[in-house]
XYZ file of C-alpha atoms in Angstrom:
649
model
C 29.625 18.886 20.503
C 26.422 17.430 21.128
C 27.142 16.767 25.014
C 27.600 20.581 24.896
C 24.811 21.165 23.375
C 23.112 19.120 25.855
C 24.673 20.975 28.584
C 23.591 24.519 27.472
C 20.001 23.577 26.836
C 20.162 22.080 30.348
C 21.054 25.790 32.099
C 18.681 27.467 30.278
C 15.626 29.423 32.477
C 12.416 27.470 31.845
C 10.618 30.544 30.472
C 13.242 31.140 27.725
C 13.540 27.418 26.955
C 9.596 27.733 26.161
C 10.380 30.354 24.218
C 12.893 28.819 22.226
C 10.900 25.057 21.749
C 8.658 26.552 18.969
C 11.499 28.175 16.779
C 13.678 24.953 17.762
C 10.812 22.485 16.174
C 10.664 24.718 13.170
C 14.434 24.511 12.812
C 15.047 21.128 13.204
C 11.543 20.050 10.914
C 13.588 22.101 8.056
C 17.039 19.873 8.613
C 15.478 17.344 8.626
C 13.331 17.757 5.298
C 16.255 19.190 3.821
C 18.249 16.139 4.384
C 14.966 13.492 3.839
C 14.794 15.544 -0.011
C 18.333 15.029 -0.378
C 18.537 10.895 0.247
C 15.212 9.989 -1.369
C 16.007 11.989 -4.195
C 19.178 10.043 -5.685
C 15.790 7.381 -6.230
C 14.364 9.368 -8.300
C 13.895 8.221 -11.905
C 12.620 4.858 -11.309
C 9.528 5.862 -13.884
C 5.808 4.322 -13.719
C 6.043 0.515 -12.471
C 3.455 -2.208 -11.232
C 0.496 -0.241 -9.793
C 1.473 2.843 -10.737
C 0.461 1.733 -14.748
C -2.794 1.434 -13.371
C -3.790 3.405 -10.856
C -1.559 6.532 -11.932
C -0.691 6.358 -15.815
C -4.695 6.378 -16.514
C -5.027 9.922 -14.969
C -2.937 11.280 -17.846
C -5.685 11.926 -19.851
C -6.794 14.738 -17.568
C -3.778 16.714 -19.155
C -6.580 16.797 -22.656
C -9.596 16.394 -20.771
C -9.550 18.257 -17.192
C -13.701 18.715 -17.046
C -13.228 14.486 -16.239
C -11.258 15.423 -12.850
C -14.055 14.906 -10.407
C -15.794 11.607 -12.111
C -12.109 10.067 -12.402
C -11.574 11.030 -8.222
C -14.182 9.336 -7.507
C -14.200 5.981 -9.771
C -11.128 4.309 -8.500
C -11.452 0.679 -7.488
C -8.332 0.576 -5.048
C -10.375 0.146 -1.993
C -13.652 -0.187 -0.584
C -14.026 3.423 -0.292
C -12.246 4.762 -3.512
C -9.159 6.783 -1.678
C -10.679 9.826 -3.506
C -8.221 11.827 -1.822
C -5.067 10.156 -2.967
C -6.349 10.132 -6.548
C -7.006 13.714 -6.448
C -3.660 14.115 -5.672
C -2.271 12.509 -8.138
C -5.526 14.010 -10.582
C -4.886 17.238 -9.721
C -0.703 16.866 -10.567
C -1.774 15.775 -14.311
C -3.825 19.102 -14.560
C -2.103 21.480 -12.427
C 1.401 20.784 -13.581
C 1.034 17.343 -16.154
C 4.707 16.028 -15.219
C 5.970 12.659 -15.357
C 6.919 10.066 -12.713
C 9.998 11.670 -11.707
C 7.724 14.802 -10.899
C 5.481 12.342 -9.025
C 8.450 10.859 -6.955
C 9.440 14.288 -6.110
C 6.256 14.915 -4.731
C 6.115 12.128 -2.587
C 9.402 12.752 -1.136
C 8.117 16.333 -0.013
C 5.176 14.455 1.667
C 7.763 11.922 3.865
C 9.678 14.931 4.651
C 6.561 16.909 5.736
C 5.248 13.271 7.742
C 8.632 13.789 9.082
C 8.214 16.607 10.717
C 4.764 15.528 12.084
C 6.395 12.602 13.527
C 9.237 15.132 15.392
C 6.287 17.726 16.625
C 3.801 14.614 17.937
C 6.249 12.409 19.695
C 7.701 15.897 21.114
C 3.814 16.512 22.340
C 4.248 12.956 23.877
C 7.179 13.094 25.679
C 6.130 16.590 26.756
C 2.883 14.959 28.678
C 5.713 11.972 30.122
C 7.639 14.787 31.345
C 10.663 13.463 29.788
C 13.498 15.621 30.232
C 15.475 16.666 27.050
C 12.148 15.960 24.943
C 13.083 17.896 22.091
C 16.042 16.146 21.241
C 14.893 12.433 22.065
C 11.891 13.610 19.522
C 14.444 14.452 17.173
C 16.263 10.973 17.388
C 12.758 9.764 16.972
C 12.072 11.180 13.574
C 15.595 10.955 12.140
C 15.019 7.043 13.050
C 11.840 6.720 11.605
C 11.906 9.076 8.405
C 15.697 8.181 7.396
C 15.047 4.461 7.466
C 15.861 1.886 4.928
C 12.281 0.717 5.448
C 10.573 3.644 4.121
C 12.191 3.844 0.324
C 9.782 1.810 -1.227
C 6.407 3.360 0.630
C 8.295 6.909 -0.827
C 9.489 5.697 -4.109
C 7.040 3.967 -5.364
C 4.489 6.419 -6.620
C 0.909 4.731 -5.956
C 1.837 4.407 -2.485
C 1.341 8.126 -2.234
C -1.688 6.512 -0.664
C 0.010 5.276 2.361
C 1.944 9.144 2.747
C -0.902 10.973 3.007
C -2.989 8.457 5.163
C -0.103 8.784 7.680
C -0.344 12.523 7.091
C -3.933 12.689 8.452
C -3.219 10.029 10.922
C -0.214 12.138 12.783
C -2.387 15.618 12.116
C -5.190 14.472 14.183
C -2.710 12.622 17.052
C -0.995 16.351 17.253
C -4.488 18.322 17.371
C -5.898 15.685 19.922
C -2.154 16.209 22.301
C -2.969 20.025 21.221
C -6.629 19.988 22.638
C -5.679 18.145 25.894
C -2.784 20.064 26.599
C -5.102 23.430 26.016
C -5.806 26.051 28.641
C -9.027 27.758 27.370
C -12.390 25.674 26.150
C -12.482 27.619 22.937
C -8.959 26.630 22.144
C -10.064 23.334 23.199
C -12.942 22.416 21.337
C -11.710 24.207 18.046
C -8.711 21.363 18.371
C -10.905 18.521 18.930
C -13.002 19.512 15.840
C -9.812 19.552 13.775
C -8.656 16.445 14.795
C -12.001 15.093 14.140
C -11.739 16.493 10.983
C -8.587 14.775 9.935
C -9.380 11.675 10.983
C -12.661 11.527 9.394
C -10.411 12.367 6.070
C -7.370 9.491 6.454
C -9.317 6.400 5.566
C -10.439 8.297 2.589
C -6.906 8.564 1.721
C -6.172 4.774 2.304
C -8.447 2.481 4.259
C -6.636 1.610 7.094
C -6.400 5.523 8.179
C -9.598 4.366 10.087
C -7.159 2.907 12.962
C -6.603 6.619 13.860
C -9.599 6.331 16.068
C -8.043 3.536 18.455
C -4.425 4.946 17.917
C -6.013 8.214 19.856
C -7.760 6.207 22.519
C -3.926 4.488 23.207
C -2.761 8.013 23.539
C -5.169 8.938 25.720
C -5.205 5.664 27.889
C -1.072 4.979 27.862
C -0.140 8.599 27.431
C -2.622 11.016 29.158
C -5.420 10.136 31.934
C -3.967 6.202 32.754
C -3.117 6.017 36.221
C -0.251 7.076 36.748
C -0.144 9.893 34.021
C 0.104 13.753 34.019
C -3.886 13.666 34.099
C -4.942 10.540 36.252
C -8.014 12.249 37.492
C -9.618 11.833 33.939
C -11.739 8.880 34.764
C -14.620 9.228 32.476
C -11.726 10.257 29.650
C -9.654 6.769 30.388
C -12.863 4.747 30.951
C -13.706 6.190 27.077
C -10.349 5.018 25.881
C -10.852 1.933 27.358
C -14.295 1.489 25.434
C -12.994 2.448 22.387
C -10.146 0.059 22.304
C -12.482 -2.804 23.578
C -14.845 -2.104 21.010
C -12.337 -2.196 18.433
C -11.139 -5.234 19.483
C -14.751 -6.172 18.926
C -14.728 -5.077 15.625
C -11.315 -6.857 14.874
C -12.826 -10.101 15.815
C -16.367 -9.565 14.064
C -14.478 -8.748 10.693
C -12.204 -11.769 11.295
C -14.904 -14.242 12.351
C -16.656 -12.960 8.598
C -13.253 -13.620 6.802
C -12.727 -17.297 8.178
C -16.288 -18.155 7.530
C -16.144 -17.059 3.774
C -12.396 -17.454 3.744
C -13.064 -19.852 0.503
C -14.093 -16.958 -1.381
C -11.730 -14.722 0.270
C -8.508 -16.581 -0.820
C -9.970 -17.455 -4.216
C -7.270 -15.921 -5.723
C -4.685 -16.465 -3.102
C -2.417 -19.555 -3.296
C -2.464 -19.829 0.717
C -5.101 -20.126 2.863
C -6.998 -18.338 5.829
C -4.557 -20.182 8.514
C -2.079 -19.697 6.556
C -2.552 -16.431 6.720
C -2.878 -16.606 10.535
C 0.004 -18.308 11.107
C 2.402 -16.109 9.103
C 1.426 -12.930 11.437
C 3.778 -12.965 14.207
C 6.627 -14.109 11.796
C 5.731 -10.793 9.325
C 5.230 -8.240 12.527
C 8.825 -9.194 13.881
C 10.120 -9.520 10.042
C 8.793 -5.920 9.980
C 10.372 -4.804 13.252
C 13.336 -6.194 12.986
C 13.725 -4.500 9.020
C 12.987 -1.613 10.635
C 15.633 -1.556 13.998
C 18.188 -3.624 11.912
C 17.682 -3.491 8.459
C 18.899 -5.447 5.579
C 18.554 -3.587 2.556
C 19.656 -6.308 0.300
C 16.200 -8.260 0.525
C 14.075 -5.080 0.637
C 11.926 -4.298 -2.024
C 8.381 -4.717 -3.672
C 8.639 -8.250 -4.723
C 8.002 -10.972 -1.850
C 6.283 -13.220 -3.389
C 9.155 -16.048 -2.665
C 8.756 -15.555 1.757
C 7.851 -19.047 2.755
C 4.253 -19.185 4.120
C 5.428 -22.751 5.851
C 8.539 -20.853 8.084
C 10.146 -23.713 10.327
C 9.967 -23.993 14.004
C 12.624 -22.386 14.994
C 11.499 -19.069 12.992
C 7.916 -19.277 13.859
C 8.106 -19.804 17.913
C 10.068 -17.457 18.672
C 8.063 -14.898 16.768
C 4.679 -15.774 18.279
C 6.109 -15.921 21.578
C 7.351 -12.033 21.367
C 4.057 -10.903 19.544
C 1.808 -12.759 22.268
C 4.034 -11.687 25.025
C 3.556 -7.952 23.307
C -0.181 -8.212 22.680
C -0.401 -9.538 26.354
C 1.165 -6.483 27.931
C -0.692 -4.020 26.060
C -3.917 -5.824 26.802
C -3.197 -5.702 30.671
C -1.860 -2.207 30.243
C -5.104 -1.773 28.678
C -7.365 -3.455 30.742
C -5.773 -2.034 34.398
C -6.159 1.386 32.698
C -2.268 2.053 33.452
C -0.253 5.030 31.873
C 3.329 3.416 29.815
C 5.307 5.348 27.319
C 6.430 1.587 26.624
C 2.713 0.756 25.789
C 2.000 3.480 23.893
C 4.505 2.105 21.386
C 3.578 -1.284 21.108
C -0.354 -0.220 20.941
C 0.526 1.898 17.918
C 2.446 -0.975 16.328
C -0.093 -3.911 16.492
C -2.874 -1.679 16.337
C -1.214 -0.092 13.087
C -1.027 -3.744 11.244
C -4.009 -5.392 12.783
C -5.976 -4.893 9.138
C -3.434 -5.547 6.149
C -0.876 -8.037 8.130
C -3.505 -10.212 10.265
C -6.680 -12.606 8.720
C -7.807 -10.213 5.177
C -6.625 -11.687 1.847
C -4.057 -9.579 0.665
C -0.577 -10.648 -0.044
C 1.468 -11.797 2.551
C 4.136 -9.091 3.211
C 5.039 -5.282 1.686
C 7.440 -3.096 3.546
C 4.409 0.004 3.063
C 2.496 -1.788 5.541
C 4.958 -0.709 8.464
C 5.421 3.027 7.366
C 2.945 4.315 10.077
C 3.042 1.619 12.564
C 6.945 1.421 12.557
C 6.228 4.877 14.618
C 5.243 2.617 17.427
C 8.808 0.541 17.494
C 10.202 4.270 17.395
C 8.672 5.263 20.413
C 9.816 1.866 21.993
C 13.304 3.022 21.012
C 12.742 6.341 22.728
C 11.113 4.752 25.972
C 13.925 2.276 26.617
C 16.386 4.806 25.604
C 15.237 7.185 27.923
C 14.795 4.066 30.433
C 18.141 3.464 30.515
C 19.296 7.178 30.601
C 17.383 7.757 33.879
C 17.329 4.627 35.604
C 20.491 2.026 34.887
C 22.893 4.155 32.596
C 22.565 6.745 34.229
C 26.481 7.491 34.403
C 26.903 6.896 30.878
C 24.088 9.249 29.515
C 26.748 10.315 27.009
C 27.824 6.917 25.717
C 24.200 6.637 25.193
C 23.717 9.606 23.492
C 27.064 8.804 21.148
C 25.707 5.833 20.193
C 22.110 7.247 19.690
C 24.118 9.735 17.256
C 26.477 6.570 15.575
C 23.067 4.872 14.681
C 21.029 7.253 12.859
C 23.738 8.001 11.251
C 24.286 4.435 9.912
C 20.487 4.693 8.982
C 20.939 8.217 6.873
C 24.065 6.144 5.374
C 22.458 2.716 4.275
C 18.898 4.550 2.817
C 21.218 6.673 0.727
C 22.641 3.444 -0.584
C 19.642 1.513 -1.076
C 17.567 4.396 -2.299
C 20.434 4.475 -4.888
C 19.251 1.268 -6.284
C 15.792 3.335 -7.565
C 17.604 5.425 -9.950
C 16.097 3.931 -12.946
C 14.001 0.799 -13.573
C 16.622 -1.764 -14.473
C 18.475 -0.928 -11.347
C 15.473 -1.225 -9.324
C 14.814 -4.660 -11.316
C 18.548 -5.852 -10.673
C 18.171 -4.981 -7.325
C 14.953 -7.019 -6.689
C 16.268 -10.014 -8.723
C 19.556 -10.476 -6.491
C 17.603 -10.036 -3.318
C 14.737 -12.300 -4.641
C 15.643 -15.342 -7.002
C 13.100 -17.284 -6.311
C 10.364 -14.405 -6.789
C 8.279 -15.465 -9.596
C 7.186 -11.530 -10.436
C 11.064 -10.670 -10.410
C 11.731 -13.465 -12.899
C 8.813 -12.645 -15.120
C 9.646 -8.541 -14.866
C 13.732 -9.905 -15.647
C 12.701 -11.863 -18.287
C 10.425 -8.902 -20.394
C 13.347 -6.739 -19.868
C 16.079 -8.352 -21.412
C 13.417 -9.467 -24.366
C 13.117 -5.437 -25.056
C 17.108 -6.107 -25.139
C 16.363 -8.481 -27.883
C 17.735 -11.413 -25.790
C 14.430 -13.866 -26.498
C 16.164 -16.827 -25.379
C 17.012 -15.659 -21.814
C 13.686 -14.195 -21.486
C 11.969 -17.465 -22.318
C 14.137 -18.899 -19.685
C 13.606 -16.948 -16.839
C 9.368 -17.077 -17.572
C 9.776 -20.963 -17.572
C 11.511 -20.320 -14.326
C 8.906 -17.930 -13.008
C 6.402 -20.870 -13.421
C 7.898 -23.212 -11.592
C 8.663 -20.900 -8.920
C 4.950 -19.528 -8.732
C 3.977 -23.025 -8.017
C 6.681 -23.499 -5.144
C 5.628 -21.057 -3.239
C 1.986 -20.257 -1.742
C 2.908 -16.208 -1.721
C 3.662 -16.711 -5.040
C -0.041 -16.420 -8.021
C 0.110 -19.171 -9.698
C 1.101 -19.029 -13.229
C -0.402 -21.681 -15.693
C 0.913 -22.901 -18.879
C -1.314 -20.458 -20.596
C -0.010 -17.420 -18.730
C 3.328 -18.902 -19.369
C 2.431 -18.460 -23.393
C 0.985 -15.655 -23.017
C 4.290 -14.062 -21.646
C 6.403 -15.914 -24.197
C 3.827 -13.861 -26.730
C 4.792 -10.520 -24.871
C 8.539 -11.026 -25.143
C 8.797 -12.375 -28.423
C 6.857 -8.581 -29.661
C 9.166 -6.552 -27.467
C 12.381 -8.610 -28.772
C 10.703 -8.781 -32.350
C 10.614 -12.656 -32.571
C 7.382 -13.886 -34.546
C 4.173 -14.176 -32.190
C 3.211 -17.476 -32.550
C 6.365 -19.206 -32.338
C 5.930 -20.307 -28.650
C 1.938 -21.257 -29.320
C 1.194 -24.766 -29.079
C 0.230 -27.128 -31.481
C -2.627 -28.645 -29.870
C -4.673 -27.739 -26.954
C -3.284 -29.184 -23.619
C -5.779 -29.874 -20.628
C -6.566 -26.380 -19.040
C -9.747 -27.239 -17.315
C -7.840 -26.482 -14.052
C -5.246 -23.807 -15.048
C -5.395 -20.571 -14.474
C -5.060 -17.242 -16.425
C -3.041 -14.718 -14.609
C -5.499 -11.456 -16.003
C -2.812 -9.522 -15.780
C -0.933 -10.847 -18.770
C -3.430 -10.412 -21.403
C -3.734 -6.699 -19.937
C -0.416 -6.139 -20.748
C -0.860 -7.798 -24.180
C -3.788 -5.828 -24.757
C -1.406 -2.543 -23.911
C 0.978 -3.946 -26.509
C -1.655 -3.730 -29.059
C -3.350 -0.342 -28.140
C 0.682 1.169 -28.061
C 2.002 -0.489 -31.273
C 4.632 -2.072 -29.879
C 5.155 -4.792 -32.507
C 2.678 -3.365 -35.231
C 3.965 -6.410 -37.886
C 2.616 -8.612 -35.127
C 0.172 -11.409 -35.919
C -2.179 -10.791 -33.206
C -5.122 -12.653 -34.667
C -3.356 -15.971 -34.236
C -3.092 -15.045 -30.688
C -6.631 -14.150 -30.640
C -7.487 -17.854 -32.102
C -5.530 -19.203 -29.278
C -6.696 -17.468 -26.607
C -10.477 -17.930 -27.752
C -9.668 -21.933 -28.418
C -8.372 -22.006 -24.740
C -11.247 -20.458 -22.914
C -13.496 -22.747 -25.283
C -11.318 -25.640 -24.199
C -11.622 -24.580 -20.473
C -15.518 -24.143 -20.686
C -16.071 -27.483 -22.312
C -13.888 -29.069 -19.592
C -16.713 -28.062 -17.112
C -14.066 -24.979 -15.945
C -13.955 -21.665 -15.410
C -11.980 -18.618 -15.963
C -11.712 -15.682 -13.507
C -14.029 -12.601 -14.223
C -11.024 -10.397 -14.465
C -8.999 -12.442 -16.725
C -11.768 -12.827 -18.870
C -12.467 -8.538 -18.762
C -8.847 -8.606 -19.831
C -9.140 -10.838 -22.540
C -12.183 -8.520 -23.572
C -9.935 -5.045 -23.818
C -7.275 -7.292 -25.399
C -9.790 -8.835 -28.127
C -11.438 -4.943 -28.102
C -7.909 -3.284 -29.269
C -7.492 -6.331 -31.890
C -10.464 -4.965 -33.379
C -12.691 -8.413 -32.593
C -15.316 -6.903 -30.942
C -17.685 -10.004 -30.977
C -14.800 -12.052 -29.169
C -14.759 -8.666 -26.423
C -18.270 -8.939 -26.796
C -18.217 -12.757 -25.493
C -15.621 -12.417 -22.778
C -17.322 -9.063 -21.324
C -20.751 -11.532 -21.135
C -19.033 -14.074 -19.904
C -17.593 -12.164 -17.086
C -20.746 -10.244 -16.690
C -22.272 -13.780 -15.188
C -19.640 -13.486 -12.269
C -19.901 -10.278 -11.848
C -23.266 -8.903 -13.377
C -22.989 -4.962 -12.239
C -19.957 -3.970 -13.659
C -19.514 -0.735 -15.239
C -16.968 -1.666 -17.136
C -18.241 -4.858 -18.371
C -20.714 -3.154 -19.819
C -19.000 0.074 -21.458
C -17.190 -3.103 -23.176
C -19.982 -4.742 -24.673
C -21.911 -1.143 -25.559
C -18.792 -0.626 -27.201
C -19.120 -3.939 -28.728
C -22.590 -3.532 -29.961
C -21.996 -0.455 -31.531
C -19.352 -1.692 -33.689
C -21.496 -4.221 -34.988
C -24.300 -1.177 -35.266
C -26.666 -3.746 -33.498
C -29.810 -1.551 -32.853
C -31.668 -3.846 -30.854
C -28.918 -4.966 -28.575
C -27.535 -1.422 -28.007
C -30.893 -0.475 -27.128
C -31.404 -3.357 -24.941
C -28.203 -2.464 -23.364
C -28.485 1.176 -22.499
C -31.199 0.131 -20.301
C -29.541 -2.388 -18.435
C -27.057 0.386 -18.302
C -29.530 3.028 -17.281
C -31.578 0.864 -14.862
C -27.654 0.270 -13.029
C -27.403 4.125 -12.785
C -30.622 3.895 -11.189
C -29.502 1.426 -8.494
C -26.089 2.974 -7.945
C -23.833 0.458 -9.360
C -22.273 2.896 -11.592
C -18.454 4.693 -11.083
C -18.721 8.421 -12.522
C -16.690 7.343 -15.281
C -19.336 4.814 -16.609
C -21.996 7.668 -16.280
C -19.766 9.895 -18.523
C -19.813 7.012 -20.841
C -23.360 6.601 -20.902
C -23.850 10.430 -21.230
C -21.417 10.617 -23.976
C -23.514 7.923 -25.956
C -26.883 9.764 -25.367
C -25.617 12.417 -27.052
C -24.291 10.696 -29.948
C -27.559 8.794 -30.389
C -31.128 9.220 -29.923
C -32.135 7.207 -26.888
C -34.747 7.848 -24.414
């Protein structure tokens, strides 16, 4: 049928096929969102989980208090420059329509499909200035590969990573207006293009950082696509010697910012179990981890927990890795350098240039299958290149075996994401799912281990947290949990399984000047508290624990982490201690001395104890950091709402 298909388009007058492209892109764009909505959405119903609880669940309270929309946009912490876009998004759902996750999810699967369609129109708009015959359909093949992928659940399932959607969204807009503009008749049609491509690249690293690498993703396009030598506009000189400054320069700027990482790299990977060259040396084993999940995926170890991949991979993994990625980055840097036009290139260019920030020398953790949603375009267009390749040149008798087997593996794609996206149907699935794939994850052990505790199984939970400390020191991608995080969890699943608190909390204090509090486990207690999860609880003993510990750690000559001790301060704050929140909040104020928050914690402190002095002396240290800048808009409402409720100058 398809052959036919092929066959008709083939006979068809040039100025009716023209015709017909525009209607056929709308067409297909629709089949394919139709069938994107109807895979993703067996996930839905996974509910809030990791991130979400704190980047998402926190804009609820816009549902009661909508006047707070702008100061919330513009207070998250998620990146250097706040990704006030994606938190409006997810603001403006709480006001607008005030669902749930499974709302949110639904959402997010309308964004793939729409990303989808952007991904059909641009690479059509590439193979269009290739001159590759039967474009629209090859650029069909190209988004059914890339949208209906295993690879993509997570990035549309999980619901904070909305962030990585809609940076792709602005990313592929201003590709298509730039391929719009060049392909452009008229001046006014041209320059009314540019400035909208401008425009949305200026907006995607405002949705999520690394939208900035639009800027050298366009110069590839121009260089491999449009005015290298060899392409449909060769005569461009000053237009490819542009694209060849921008892509030097951000090779520049690649080095500069990795230069400033390994020289403070102690600092950097504070946090971080591995190292800088660690870090370095896992690259070309993640990038062909990534492409290979992508061309030939294994849905059985996918997920959001890979905190068990082994930073120290063996020879035989590691070689043959680097070899490919330095044989890749070597052709696109001659491609690059000789100024010559490659489909081929333009793939790999928007591949590594695509995971040069989150997969290369900054401290993040060492592998999620988000960071390949937008480069994994690049391996797409490889696809499509040798593909095509092969169809013109060596296959060229067997253009229809080709095509068959084009057809039998997108197909096998559509067929194991609907599986796998199964697996997101509800939490515990999702957790059952990670925890087969990932034994040795620490995180999946410790998210196992709560769960069956709310089943009232205390024993196995207590099991599986002993086992998530030994595996968080057995692996460097792994955060090290200490003996103290390890009671601290014990704590967590004895409330949700209704066991007494202090049963797991030891007698005497062990040595903890060198272990470390993992913040995120006294947030959750202090969650537990605020929620009434186990209101018979006896969550002053805990608080006499946790305060003897950080005592013990402080006398040792120690030191615990700003955050964990901002944590301990909410979780002290919700016991009702406020001169323990009080303490940790100053405490973590030395580390990090202009923190809003730090601050709205002891103010809050101060004027529980109705200390006149210090809440005066307070408000202007909080008033002088308003003056310098240091505050979010949220900490300014604070302030303003405690003006108004007292009589300060």
């Amino acid at each position: 049928m398809l052959n036919s298909l092929c066959l008709v388009v083939s006979h068809i007058p040039n100025r009716i096929f023209s015709r017909m492209l525009i209607p056929a892109c709308c067409i297909g764009s629709v089949i394919l969102f139709a069938v994107l909505f109807l895979i993703f959405s067996q996930g839905i119903g996974t509910g809030y989980v990791f991130d979400d609880i704190t980047s998402v669940v926190p804009l609820h309270r816009l549902r009661e208090q909508p006047e707070h929309f702008l100061p919330l946009v513009f207070s998250d912490v998620s990146g250097p420059l706040g990704r006030p876009i994606s938190i409006a998004s997810f603001a403006a759902e709480q006001v607008f329509l005030g669902g749930g996750p499974d709302q949110s999810q639904a959402i997010s699967i309308c964004l793939h499909g729409i990303n989808a369609a952007l991904v059909f129109f641009v690479v059509w708009q590439m193979l269009r200035f290739a001159d590759v015959s039967k474009a629209l359909i090859l650029a069909f093949f190209v988004a059914v590969v890339w949208a209906a992928n295993p690879q993509k659940v997570s990035s549309v399932l999980y619901i904070v990573q909305r962030m990585t959607l809609l940076a792709t969204t602005f990313m592929l807009l201003a590709v298509s207006m730039y391929l719009s503009a060049r392909g452009s008749v008229t001046s006014a049609a041209k320059v009314i293009r540019f400035a909208f491509s401008a425009l949305f690249a200026f907006l995607a690293p405002f949705a999520k950082e690394n939208g900035v690498l639009v800027f050298p993703v366009i110069a590839a396009v121009e260089l491999f696509l449009i005015s290298g030598r060899g392409g449909p506009k060769a005569e461009d000189g000053q237009l490819r010697a542009l694209s060849q400054l921008v892509l030097i320069l951000g090779l520049g700027v690649f080095f500069v910012l990795g230069l400033r990482t390994f020289i403070h790299a102690e600092s950097a990977y504070a946090i971080r179990s591995f190292d800088f060259w660690d870090r370095i040396l896992f690259t070309p084993v993640a990038l062909m981890d990534y492409a290979k999940q992508f061309l030939l995926p294994n849905t059985a170890v996918m997920g959001l927990l890979h905190d068990d991949v082994s930073v120290s991979v063996s020879a035989i993994r590691f070689w043959p890795a680097a070899i490919l990625m330095i044989g890749a980055t070597l052709l696109f840097l001659h491609c690059m350098l000789r100024g010559t036009a490659s489909f081929f290139a333009l793939g790999l260019s928007i591949f590594l240039i695509g995971h040069c920030l989150e997969t290369t020398f900054l401290p993040l953790e060492l592998y999620f299958e988000h960071r390949n949603y937008f480069p994994s375009l690049g391996l797409a267009v490889c696809l499509a290149a040798a593909l095509h390749y092969l169809a013109s040149n060596i296959w060229r008798d067997y253009s229809r075996l080709l095509l068959g087997g084009a057809v039998a593996y997108s197909a096998a794609l559509v067929l194991s994401t609907s599986i796998y996206a199964q697996h997101w149907s509800s939490y515990a699935a999702l957790l059952a799912h990670e925890l087969n794939g990932h034994p040795d994850s620490a995180r999946a052990n410790t998210e196992y281990a709560l769960a069956v505790a709310e089943s009232g199984h205390y024993d196995l939970a207590v099991d599986h947290i002993d086992k998530a400390i030994i595996l968080s020191r057995s692996y460097k991608a792994a955060r090290i949990l200490g003996e103290v995080d390890g009671i601290a969890l014990k704590v967590a699943a004895a409330c949700l399984s209704g066991q007494p608190l202090a049963a797991e909390l030891p007698d005497d204090l062990l040595r903890h000047d060198h272990d470390r509090v993992h913040s995120r486990v006294f947030a959750m207690l202090a969650n537990m508290v605020r929620d009434q999860a186990c209101p018979d609880g006896d969550w002053s003993a805990i608080s006499d624990w946790a305060f003897s510990h950080v005592s013990a750690v402080s006398n040792a000559g120690g030191r615990v982490h700003w955050s964990a001790l901002r944590d301990l301060a909410f979780f002290e704050r919700e016991v009702g201690n406020f001169t323990r929140a009080y303490v940790y909040a100053s405490m973590a104020s030395e580390s990090n001395p202009n923190d809003g928050t730090l601050m709205r914690l002891k103010l809050e402190a101060a004027l529980a104890a109705n200390d006149a002095a210090l809440i005066r002396q307070l408000v202007e240290e909080f008033e002088r950091m308003q003056r310098d800048g240091k505050l979010r808009p949220v900490d300014t409402i604070f302030l303003e709402k405690l003006r108004s409720i007292a009589e300060f100058p």
